[in-house]
mmCIF file of C-alpha atoms in Angstrom:
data_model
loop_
_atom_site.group_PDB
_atom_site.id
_atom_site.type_symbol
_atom_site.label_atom_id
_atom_site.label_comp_id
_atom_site.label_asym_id
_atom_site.label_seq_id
_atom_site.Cartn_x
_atom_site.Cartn_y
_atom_site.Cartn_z
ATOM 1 C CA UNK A 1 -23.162 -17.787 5.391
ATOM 2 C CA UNK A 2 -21.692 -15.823 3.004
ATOM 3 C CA UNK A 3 -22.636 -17.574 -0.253
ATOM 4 C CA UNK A 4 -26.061 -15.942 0.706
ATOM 5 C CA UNK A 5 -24.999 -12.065 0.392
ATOM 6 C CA UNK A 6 -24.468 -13.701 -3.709
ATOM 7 C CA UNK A 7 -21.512 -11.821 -3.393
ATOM 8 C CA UNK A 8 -19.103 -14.615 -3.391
ATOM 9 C CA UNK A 9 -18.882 -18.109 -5.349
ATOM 10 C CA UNK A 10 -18.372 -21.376 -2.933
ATOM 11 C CA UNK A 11 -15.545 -21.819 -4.056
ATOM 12 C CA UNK A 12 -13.767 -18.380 -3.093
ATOM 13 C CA UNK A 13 -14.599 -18.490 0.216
ATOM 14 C CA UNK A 14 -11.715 -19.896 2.724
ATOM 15 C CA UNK A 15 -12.150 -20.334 6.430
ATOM 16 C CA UNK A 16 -9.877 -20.126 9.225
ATOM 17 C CA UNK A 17 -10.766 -20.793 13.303
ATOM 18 C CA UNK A 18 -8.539 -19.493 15.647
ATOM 19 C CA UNK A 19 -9.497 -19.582 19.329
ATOM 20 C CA UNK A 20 -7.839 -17.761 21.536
ATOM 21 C CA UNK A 21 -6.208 -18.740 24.983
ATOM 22 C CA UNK A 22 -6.586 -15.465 26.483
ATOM 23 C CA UNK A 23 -9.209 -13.066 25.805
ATOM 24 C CA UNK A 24 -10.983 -10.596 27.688
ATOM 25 C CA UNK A 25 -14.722 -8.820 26.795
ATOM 26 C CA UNK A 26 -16.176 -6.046 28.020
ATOM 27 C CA UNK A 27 -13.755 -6.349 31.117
ATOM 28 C CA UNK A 28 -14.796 -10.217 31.170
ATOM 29 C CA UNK A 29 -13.443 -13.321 30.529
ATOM 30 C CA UNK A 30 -16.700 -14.122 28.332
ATOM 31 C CA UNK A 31 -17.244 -16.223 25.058
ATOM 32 C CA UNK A 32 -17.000 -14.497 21.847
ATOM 33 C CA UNK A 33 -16.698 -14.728 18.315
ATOM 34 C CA UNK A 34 -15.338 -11.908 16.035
ATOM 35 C CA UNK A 35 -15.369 -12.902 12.525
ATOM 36 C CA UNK A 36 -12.671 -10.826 10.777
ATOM 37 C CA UNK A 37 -13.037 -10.917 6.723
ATOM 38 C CA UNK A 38 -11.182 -10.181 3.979
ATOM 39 C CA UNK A 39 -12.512 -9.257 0.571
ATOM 40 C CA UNK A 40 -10.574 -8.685 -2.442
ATOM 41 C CA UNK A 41 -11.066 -4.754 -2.861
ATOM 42 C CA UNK A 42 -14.413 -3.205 -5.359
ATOM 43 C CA UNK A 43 -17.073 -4.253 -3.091
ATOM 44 C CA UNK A 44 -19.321 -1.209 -2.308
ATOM 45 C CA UNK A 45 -20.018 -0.219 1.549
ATOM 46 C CA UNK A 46 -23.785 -1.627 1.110
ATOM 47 C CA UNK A 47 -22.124 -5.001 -0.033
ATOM 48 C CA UNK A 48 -19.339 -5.525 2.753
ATOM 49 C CA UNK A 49 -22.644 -3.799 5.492
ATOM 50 C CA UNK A 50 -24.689 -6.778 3.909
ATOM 51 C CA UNK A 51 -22.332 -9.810 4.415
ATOM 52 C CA UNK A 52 -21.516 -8.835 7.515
ATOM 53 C CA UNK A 53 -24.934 -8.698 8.727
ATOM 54 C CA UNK A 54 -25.693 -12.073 7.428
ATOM 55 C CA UNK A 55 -22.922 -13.663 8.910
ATOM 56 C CA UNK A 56 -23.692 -11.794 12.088
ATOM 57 C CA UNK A 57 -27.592 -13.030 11.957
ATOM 58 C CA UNK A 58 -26.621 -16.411 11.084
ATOM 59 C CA UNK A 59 -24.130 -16.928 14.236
ATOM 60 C CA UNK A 60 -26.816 -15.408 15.808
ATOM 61 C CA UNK A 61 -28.691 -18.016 15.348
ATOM 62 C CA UNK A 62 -26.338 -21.080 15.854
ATOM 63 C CA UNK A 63 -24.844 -19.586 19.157
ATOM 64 C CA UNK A 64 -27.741 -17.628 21.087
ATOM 65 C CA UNK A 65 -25.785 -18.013 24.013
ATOM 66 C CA UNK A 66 -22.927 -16.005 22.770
ATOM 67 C CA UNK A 67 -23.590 -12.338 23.757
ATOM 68 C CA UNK A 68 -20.655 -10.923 21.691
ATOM 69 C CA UNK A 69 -20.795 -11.622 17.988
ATOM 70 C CA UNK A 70 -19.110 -9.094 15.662
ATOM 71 C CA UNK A 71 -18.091 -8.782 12.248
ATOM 72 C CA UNK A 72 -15.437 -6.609 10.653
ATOM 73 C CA UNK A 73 -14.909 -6.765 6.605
ATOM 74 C CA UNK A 74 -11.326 -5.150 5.090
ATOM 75 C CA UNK A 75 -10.351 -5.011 1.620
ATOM 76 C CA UNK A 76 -7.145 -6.263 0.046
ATOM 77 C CA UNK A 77 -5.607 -4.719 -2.865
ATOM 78 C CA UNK A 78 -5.777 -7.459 -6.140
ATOM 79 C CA UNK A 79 -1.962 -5.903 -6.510
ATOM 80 C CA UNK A 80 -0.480 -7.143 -3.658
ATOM 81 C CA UNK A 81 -2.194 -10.520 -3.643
ATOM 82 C CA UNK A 82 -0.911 -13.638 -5.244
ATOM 83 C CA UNK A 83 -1.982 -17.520 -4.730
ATOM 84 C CA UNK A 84 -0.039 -20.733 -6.133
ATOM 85 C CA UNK A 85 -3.467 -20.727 -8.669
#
């Protein structure tokens, strides 16, 4: 999903699932999925709008019976990151 925004190579994009026990939507106890990402920081607003729209299209598409699909994109600062790399 993201490698098509052509903002990211492959191989820099990690995943992580987490489903969640207790959850509440809307004031119901309905499926959702809220993709939170994080994107090293330089990206321009039209850039992080764009991926998130794809992803959000694409899950679209490979849930339609999922009424709430959301993304939310936050930057991290190259300063404060490190990775055993």
């Amino acid at each position: 999903m993201a490698t098509t925004t052509t903002l990211f190579a492959k191989e820099d994009i990690k995943v992580r699932v987490n489903a969640y026990k207790e959850f509440e939507v809307g004031g119901k106890k309905t499926d959702f999925i809220h993709v939170f990402g994080y994107i090293l920081e330089g990206r321009t607003a039209e850039q992080k709008a764009k991926l998130s729209k794809n992803v959000v299209e694409v899950l679209t598409a490979m849930f339609p019976a999922v009424k709430f699909i959301a993304m939310s994109v936050d930057e991290f600062a190259l300063a404060g990151y490190c990775n055993r790399q």
